[in-house]
PDB file of C-alpha atoms in Angstrom:
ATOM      1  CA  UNK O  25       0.000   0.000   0.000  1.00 45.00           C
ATOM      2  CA  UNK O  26       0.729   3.844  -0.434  1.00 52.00           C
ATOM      3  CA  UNK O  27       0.968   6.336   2.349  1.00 51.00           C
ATOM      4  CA  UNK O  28      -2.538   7.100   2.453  1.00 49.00           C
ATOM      5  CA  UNK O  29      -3.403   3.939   2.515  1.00 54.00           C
ATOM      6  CA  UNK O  30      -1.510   2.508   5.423  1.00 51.00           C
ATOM      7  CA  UNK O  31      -1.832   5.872   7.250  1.00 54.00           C
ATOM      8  CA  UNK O  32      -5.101   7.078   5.894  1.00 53.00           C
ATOM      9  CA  UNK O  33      -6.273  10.705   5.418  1.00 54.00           C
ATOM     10  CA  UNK O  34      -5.304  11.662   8.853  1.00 54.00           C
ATOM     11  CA  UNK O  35      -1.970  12.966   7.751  1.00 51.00           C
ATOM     12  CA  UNK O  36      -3.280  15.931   6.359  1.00 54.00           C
ATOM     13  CA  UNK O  37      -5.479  17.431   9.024  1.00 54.00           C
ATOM     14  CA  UNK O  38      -4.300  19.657  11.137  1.00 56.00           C
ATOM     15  CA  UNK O  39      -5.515  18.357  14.559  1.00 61.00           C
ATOM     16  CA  UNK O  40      -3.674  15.256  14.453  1.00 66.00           C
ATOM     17  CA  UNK O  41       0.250  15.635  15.773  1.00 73.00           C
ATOM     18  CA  UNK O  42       2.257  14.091  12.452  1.00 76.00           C
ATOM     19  CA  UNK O  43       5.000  12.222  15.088  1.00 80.00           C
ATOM     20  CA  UNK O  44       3.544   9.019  15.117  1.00 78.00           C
ATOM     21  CA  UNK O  45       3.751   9.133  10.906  1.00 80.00           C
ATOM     22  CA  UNK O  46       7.849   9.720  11.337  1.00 84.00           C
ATOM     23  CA  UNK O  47       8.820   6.142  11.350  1.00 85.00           C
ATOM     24  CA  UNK O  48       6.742   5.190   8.932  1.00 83.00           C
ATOM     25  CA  UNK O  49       7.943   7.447   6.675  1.00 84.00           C
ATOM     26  CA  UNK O  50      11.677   6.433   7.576  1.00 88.00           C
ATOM     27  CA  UNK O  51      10.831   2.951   6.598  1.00 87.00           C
ATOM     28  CA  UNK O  52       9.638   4.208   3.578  1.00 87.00           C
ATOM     29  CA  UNK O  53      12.383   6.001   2.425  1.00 90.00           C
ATOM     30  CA  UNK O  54      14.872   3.018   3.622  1.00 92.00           C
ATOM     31  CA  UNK O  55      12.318   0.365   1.137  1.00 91.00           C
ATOM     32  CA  UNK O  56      10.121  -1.342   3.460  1.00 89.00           C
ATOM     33  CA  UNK O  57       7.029  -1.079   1.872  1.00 88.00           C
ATOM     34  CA  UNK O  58       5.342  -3.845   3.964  1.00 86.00           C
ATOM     35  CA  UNK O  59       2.432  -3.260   5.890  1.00 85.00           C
ATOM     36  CA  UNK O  60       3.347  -6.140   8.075  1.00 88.00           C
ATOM     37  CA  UNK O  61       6.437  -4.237   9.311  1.00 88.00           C
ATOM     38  CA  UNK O  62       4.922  -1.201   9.925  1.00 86.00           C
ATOM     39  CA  UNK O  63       2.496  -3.199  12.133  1.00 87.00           C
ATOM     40  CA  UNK O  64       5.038  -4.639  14.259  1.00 90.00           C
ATOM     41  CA  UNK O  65       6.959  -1.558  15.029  1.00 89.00           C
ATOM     42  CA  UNK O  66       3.630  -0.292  16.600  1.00 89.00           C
ATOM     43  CA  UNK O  67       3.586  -3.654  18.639  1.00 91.00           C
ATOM     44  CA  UNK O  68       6.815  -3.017  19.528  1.00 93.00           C
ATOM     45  CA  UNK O  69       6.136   0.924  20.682  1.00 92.00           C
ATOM     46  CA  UNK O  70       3.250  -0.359  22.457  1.00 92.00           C
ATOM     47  CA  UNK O  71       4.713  -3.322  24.274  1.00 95.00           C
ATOM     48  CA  UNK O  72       7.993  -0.489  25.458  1.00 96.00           C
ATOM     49  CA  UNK O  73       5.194   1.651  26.555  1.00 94.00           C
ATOM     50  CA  UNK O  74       3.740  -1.755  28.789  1.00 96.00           C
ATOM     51  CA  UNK O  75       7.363  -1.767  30.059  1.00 97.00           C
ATOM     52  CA  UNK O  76       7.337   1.900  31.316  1.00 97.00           C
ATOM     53  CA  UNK O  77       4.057   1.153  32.727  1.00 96.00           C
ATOM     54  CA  UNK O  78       5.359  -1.898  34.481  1.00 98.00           C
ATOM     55  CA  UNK O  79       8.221   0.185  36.018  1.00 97.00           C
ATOM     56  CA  UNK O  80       6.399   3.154  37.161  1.00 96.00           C
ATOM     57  CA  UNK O  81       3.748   1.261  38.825  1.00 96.00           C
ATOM     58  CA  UNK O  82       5.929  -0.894  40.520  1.00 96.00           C
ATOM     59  CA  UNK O  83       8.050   2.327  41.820  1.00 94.00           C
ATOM     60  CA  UNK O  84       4.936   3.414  43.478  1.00 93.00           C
ATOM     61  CA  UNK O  85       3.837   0.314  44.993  1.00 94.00           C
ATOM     62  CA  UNK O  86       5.505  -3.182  43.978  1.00 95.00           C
ATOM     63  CA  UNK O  87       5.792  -6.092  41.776  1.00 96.00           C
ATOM     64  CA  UNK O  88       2.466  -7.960  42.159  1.00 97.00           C
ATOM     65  CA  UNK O  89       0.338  -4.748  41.885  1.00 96.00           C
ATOM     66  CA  UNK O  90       2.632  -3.772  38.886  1.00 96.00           C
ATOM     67  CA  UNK O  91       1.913  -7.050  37.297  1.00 97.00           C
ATOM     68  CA  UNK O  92      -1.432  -6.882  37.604  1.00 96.00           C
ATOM     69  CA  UNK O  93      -1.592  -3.544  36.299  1.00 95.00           C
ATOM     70  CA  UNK O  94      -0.064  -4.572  33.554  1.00 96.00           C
ATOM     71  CA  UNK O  95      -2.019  -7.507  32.670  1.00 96.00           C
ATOM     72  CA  UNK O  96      -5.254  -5.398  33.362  1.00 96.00           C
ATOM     73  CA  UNK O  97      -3.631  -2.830  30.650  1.00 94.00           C
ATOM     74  CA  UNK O  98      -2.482  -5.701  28.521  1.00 93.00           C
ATOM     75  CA  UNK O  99      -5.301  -7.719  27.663  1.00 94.00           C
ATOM     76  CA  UNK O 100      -8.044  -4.259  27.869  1.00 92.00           C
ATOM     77  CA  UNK O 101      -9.714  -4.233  24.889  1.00 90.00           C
ATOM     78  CA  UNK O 102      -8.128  -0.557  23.694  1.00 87.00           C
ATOM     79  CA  UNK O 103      -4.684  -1.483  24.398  1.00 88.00           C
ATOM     80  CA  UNK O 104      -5.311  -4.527  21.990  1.00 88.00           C
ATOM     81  CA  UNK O 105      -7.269  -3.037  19.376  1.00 85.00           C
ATOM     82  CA  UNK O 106      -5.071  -0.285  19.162  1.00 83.00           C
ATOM     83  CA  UNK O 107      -1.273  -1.999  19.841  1.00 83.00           C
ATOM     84  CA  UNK O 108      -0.822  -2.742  15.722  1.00 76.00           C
ATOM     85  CA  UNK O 109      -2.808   0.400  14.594  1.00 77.00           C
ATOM     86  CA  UNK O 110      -0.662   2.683  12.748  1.00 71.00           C
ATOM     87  CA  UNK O 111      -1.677   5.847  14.447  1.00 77.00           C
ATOM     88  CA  UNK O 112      -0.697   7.769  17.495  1.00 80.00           C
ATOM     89  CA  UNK O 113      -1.605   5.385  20.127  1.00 85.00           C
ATOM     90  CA  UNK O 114       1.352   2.952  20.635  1.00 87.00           C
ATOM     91  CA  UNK O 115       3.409   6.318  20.821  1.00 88.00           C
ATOM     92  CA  UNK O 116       1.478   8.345  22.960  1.00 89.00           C
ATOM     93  CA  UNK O 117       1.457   5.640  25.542  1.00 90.00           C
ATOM     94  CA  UNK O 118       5.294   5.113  25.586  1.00 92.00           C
ATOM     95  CA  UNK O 119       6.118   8.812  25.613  1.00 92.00           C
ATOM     96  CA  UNK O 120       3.479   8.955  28.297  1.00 92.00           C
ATOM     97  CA  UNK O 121       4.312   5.933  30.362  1.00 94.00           C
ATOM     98  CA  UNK O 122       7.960   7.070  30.291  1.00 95.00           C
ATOM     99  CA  UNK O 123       7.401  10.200  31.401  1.00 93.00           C
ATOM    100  CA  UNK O 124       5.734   9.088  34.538  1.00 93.00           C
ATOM    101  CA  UNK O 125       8.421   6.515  35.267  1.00 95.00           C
ATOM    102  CA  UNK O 126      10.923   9.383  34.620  1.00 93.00           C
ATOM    103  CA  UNK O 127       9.786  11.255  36.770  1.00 92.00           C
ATOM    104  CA  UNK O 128       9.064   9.552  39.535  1.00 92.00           C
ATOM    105  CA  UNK O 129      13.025   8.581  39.298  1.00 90.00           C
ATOM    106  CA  UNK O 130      13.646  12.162  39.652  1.00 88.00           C
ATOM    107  CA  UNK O 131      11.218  12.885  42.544  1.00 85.00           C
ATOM    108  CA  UNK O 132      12.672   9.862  44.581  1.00 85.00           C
ATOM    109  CA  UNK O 133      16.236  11.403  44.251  1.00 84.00           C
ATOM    110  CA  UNK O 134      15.373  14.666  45.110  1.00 79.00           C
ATOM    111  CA  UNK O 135      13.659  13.564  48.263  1.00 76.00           C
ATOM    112  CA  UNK O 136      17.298  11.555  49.061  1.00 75.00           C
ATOM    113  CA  UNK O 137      19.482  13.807  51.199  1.00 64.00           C
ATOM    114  CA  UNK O 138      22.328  13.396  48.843  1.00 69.00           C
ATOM    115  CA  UNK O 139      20.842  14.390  45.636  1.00 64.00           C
ATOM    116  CA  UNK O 140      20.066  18.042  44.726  1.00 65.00           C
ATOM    117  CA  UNK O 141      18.632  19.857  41.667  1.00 62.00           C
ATOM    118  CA  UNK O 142      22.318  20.709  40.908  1.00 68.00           C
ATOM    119  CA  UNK O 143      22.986  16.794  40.336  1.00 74.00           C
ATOM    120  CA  UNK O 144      24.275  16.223  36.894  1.00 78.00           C
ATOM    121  CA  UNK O 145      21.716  12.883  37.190  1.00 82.00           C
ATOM    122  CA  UNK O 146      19.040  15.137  37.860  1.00 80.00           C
ATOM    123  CA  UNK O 147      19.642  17.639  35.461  1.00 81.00           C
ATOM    124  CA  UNK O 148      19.779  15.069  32.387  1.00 87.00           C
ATOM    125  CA  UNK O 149      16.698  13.264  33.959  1.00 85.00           C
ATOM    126  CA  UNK O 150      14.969  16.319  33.914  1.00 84.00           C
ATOM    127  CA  UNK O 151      16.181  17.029  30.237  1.00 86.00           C
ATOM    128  CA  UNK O 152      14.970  13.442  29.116  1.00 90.00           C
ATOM    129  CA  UNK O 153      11.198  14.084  30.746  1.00 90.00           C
ATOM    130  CA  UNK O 154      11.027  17.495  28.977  1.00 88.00           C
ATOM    131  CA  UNK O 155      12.348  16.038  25.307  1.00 91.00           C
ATOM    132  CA  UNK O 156       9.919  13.474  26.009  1.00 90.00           C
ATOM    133  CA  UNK O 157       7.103  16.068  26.642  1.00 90.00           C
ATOM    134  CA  UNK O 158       7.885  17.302  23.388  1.00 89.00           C
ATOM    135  CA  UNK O 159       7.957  14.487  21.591  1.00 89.00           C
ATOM    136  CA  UNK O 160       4.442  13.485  23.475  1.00 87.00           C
ATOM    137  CA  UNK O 161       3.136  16.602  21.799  1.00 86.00           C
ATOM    138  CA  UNK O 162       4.343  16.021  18.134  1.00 85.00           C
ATOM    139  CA  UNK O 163       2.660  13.018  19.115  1.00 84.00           C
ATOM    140  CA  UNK O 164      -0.550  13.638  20.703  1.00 80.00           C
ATOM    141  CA  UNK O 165      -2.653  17.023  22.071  1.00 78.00           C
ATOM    142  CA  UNK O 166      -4.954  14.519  24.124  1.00 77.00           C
ATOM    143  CA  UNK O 167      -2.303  13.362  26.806  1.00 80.00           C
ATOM    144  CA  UNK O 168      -0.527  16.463  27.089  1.00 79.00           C
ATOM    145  CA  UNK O 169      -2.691  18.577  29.405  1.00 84.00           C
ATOM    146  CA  UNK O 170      -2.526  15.056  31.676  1.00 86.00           C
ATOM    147  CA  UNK O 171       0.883  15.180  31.809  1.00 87.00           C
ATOM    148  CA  UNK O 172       1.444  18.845  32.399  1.00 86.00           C
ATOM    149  CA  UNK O 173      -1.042  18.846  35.049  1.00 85.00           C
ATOM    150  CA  UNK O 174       1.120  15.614  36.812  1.00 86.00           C
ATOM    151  CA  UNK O 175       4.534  17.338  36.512  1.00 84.00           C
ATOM    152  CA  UNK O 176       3.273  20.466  38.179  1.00 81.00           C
ATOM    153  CA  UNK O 177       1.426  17.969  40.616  1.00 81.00           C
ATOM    154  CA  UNK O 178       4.973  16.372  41.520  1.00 81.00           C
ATOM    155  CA  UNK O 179       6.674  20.238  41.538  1.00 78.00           C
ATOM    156  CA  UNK O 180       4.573  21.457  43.837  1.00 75.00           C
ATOM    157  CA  UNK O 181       4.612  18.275  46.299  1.00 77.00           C
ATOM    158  CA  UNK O 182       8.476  18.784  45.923  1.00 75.00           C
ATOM    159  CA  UNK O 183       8.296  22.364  46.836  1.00 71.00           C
ATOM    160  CA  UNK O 184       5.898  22.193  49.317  1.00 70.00           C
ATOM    161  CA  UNK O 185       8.712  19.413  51.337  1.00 70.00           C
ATOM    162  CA  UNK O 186      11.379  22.061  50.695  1.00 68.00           C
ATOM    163  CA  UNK O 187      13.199  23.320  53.281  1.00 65.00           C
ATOM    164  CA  UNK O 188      13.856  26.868  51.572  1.00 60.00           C
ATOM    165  CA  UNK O 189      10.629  26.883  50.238  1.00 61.00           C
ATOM    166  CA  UNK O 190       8.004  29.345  51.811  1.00 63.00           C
ATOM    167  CA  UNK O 191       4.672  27.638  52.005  1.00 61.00           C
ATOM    168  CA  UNK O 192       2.774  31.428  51.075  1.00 60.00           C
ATOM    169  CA  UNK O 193       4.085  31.268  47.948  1.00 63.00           C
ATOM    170  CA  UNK O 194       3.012  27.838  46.931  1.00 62.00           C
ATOM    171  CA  UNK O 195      -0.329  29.050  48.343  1.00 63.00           C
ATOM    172  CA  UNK O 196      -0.338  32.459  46.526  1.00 60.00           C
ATOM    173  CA  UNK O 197       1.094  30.049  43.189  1.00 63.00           C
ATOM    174  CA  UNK O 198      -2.207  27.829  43.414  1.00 64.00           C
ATOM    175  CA  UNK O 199      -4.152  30.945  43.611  1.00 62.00           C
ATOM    176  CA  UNK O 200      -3.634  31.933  40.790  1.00 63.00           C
ATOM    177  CA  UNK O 201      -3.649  29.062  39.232  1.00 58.00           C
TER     178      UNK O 201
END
């Protein structure tokens, strides 16, 4: 099939992020022209975003609940209808699910005593979740506000357990907000 065929009309509105069309369009231009192919690099994006999943949950409580979780995901009927579609939903759940094990990395090293915001660890952490962010929004506008909403969630949890931070300000901050 052409383009438009494996990737349908989609391509060319303008409220659909053009990401998830990238590596298709790579494979393209290398020669593979197989439909198949294309299929199982979704799989493949979906099952890495299953991993992420797997880790972050298990961060946050532990293996058997992570499991499960996973499983649940797994076998949900929109995780397998959509794992070999060749549209945004394989990628928006990896960027996604890696962004929430990323930063929950981050947030557990801040709250050790010997990690700061100044730790090189930290800072290219920090620099992967916000790449990632980006690439989330070439990706997809439907996760993004989620996402935003949890990273300012887990800033203002850290700030609020600062011990330089003034507590008015957080206040005044949500305010606004």
């Amino acid at each position: 099939g052409t383009v438009a065929g494996i990737i349908g009309h989609r391509i060319y509105y303008t409220h659909y992020p053009v990401l998830y069309a990238v590596p298709v369009a790579i494979m393209l231009k290398i020669g593979i022209n197989n439909p198949f192919a294309f299929r199982i690099l979704f799989i493949i994006f979906a099952i890495l975003g299953l991993t992420f999943f797997y880790k972050f949950v298990k961060i946050i409580t532990n293996k058997i609940v992570a499991f499960v979780a996973v499983l649940y995901f797994g076998i949900s009927p929109i995780f397998i209808t959509n794992a070999d579609i060749i549209f945004r939903y394989s990628l928006e759940n990896l960027w996604m699910f890696l962004i929430l094990f990323l930063s929950i990395v981050i947030f557990q090293r801040l709250n050790t005593r010997t990690s700061s915001i100044r730790d090189s660890k930290i800072k290219w952490l920090l620099t992967s979740v916000w790449i990632t962010y980006f690439l989330l929004a070439l990706t997809s506008f439907d996760e993004t506000i989620f996402i935003f909403v949890w990273l300012t969630g887990l800033s203002i949890v850290y700030l609020y357990n600062s011990k330089n931070f003034q507590k008015i300000w957080l206040f005044m901050f949500l305010m606004i907000f």
